[in-house]
PDB file of C-alpha atoms in Angstrom:
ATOM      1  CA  UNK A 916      -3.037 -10.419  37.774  1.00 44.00           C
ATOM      2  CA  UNK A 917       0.620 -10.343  37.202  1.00 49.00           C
ATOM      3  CA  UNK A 918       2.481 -13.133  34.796  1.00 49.00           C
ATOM      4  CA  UNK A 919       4.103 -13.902  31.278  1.00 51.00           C
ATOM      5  CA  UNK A 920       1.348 -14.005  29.285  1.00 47.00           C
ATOM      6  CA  UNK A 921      -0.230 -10.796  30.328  1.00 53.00           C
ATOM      7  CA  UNK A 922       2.790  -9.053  28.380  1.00 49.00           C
ATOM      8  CA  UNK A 923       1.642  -7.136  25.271  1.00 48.00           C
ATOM      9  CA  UNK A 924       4.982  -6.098  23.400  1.00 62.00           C
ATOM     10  CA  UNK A 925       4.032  -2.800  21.414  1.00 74.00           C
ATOM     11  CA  UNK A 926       5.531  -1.744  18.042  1.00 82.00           C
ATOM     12  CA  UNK A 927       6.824   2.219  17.713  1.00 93.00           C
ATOM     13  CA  UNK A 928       5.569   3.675  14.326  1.00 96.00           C
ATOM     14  CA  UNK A 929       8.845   4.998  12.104  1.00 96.00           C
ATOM     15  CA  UNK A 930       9.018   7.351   8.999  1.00 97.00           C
ATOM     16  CA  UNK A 931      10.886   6.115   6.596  1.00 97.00           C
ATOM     17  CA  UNK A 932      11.970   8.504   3.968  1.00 96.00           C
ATOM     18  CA  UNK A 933      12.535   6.410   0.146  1.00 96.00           C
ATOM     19  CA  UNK A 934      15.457   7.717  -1.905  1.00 94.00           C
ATOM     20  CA  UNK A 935      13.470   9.683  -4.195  1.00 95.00           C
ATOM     21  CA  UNK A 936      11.831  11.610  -1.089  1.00 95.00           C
ATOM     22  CA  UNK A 937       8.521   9.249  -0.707  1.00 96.00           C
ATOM     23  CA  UNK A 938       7.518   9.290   3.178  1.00 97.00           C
ATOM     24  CA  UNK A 939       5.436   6.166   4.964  1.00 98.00           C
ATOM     25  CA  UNK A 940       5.200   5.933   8.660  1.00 98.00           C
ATOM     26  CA  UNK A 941       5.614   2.021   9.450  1.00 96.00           C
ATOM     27  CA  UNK A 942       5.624  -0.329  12.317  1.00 97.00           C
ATOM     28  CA  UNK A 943       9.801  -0.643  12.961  1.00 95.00           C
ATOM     29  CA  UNK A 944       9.729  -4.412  13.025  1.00 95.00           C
ATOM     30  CA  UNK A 945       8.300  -4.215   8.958  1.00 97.00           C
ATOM     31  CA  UNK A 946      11.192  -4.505   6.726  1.00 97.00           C
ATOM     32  CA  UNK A 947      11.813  -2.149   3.607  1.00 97.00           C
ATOM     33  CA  UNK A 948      13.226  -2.661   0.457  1.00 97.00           C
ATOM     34  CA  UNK A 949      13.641   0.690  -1.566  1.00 97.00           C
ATOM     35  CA  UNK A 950      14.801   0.478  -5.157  1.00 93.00           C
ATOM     36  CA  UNK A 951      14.533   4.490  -5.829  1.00 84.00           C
ATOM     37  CA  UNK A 952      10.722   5.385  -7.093  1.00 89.00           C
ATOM     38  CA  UNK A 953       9.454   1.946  -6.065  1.00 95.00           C
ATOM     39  CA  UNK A 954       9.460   0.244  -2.149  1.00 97.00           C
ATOM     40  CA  UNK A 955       9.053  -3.465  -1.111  1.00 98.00           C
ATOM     41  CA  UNK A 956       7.655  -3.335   2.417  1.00 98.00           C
ATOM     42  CA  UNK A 957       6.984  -6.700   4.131  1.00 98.00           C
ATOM     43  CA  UNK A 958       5.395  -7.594   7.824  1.00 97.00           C
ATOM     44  CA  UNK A 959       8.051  -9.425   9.821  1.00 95.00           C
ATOM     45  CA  UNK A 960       6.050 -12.748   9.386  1.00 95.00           C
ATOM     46  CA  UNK A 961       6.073 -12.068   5.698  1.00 96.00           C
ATOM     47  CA  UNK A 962       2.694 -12.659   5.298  1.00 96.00           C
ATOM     48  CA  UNK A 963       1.621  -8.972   4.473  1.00 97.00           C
ATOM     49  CA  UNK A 964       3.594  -6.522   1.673  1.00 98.00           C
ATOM     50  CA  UNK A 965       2.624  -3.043   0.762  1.00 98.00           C
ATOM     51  CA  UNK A 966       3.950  -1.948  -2.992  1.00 98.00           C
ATOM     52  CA  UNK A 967       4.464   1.530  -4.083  1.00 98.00           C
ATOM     53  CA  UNK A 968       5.307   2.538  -7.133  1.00 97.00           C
ATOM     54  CA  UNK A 969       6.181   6.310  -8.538  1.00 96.00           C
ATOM     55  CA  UNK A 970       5.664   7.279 -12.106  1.00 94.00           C
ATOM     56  CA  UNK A 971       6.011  10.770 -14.040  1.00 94.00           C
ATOM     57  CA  UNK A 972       2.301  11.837 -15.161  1.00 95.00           C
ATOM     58  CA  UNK A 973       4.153  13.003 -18.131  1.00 92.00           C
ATOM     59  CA  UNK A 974       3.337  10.258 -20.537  1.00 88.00           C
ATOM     60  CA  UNK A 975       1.340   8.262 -18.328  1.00 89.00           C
ATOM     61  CA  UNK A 976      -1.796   9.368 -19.698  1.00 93.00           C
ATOM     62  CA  UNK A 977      -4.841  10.700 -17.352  1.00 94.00           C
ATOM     63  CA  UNK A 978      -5.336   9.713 -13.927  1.00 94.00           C
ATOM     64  CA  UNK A 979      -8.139   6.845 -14.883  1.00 94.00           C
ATOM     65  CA  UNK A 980      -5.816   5.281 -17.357  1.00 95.00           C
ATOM     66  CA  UNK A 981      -3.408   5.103 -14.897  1.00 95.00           C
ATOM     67  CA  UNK A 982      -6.016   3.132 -12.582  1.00 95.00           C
ATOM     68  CA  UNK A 983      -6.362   1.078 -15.337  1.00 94.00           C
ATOM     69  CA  UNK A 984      -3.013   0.029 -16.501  1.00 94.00           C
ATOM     70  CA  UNK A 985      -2.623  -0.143 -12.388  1.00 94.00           C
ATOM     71  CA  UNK A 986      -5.140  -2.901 -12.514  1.00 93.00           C
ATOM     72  CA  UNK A 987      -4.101  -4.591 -16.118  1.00 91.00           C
ATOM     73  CA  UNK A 988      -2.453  -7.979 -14.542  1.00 90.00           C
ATOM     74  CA  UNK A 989      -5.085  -8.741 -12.556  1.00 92.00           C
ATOM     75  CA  UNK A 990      -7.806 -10.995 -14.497  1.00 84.00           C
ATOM     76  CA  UNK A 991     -10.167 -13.434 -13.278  1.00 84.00           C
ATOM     77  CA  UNK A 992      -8.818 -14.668  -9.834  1.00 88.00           C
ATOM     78  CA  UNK A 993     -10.993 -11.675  -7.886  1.00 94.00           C
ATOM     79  CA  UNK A 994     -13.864 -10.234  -7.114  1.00 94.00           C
ATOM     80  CA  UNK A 995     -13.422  -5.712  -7.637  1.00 94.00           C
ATOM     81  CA  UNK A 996     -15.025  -3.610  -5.720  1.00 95.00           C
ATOM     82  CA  UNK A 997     -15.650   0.206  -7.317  1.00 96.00           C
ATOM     83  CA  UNK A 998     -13.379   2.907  -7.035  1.00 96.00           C
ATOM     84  CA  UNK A 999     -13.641   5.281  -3.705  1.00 97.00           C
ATOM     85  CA  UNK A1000     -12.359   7.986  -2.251  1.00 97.00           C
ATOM     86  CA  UNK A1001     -10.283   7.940   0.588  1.00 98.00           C
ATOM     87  CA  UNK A1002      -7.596  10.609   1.388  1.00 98.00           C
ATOM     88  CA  UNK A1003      -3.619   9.243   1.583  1.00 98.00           C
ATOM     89  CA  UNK A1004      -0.801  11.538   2.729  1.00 96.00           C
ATOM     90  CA  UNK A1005      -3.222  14.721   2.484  1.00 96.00           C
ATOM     91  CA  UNK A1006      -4.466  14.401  -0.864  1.00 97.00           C
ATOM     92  CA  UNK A1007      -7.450  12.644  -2.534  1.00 97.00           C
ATOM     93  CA  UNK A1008      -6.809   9.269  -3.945  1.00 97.00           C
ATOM     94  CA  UNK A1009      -8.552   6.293  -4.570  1.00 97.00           C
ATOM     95  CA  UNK A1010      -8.813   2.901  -3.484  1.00 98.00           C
ATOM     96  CA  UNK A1011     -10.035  -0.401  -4.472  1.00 97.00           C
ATOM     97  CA  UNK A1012     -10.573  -3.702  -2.915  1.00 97.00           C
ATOM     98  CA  UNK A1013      -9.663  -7.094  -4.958  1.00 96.00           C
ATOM     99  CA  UNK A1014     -11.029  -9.956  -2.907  1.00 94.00           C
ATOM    100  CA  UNK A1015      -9.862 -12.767  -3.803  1.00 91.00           C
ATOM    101  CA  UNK A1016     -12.535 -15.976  -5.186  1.00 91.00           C
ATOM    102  CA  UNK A1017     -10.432 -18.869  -3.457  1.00 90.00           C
ATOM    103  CA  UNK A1018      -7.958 -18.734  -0.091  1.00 87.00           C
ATOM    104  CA  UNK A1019      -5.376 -20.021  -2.731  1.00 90.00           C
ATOM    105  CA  UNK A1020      -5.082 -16.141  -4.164  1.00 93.00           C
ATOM    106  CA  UNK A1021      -3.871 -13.574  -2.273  1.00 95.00           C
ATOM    107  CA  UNK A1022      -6.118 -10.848  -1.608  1.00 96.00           C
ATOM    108  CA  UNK A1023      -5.074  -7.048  -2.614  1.00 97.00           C
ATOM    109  CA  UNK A1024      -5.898  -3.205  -2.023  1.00 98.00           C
ATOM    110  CA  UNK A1025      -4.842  -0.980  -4.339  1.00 98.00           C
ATOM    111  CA  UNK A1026      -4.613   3.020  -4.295  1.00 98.00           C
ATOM    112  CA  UNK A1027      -4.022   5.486  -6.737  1.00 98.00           C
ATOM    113  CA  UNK A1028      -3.219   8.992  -6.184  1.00 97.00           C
ATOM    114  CA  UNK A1029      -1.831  12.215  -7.917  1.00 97.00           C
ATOM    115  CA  UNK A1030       1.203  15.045  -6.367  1.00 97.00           C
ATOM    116  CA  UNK A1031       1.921  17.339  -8.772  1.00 96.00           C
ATOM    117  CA  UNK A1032       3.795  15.874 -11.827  1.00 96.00           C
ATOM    118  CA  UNK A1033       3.887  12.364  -9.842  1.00 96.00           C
ATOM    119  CA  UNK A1034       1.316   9.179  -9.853  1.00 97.00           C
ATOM    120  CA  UNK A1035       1.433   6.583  -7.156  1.00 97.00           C
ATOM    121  CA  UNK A1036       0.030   3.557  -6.604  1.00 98.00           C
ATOM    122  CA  UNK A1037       0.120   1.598  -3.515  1.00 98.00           C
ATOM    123  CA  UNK A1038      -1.278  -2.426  -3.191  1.00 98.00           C
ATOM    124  CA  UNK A1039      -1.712  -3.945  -0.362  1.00 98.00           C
ATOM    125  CA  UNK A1040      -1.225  -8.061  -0.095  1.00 98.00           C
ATOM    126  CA  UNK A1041      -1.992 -10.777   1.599  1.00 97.00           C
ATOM    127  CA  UNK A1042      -3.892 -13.708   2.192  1.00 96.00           C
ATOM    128  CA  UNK A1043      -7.658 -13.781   2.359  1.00 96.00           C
ATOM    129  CA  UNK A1044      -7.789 -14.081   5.882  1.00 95.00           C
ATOM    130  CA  UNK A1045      -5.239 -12.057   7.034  1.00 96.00           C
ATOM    131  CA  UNK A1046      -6.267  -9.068   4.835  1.00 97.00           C
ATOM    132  CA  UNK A1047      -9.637  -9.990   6.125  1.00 95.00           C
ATOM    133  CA  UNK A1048      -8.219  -9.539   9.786  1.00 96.00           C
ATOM    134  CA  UNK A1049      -5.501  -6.822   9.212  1.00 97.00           C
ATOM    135  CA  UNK A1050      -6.829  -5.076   6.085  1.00 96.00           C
ATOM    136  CA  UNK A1051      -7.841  -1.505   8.114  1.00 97.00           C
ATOM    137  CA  UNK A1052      -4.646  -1.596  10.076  1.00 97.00           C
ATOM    138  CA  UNK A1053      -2.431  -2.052   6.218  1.00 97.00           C
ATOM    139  CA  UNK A1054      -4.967   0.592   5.276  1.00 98.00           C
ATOM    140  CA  UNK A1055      -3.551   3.380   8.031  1.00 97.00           C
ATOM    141  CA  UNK A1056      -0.139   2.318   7.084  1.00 98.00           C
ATOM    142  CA  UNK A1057      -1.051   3.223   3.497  1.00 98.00           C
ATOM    143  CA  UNK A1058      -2.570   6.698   4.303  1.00 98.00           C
ATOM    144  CA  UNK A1059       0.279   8.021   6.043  1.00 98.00           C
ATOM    145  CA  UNK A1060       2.228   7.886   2.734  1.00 98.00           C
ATOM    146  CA  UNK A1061       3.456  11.373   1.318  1.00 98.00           C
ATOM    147  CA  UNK A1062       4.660  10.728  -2.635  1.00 96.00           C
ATOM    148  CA  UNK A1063       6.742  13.548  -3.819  1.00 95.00           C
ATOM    149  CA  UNK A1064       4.832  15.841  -6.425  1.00 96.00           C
ATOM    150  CA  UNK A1065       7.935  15.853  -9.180  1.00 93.00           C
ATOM    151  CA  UNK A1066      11.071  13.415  -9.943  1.00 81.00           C
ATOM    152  CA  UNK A1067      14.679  15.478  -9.201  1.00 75.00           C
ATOM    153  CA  UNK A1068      16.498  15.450 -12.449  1.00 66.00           C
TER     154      UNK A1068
END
């Protein structure tokens, strides 16, 4: 079978390095916004974003209060799974799910993870159904992230 519609235009996977020295490997049609510690990345159809956000441990408090003040605007509109492991960039983090109780809230994923003097977080967004679809495939995005272990002064 030969034709138009048996065309399947593939995507090449691209590092992108952030300002500060934070590394993801992306699909190069994904936009990125970097404002120094923190990125903005967005599907092309907009309908899926990936956060991350860098923070000094150095007044930050502990790793779990970090989870929590990670998770302090979120209230009522979703269901949380528990914490688990998973390992991003090399290193032991953890994740957790935020499903969301109506298609009217976006759905989220949210990681947490530790290099050296440095927290990151990561969430993952998008609507129920889509993150129901595509949720793995934003999830190997989100591994491939290397945060740097200390903020160049």
């Amino acid at each position: 079978m030969t034709g138009e519609n048996e065309r399947i235009e593939r995507d090449e996977m691209v590092e992108f390095k952030s300002h500060v020295g934070n590394t993801i490997v992306l699909p190069s049609q994904w936009s990125v916004e970097d404002n120094g510690a923190n990125l903005e990345i967005s599907s092309p159809d907009g309908a899926a974003q990936i956060y991350v956000y860098t923070y000094t441990t150095e007044g930050s408090g502990s790793l779990a209060d970090f989870q929590k003040t990670m998770l302090s605007d979120f209230q009522g509109g979703w269901e949380f799974s528990d914490w688990e492991g998973i390992e991003i960039g090399g290193l032991a983090a953890q994740k957790r799910h935020l499903d969301a109780k109506d298609d009217s809230t976006p759905a989220f994923r949210i990681y947490v993870l530790q290099n050296g003097e440095c927290y990151h977080a990561l969430f993952i967004t998008a609507p129920p159904t889509i993150m129901f679809l595509n949720g793995d495939f934003y999830e190997e995005i989100v591994t491939t992230f290397r945060g740097i272990a200390a903020i160049r002064r």
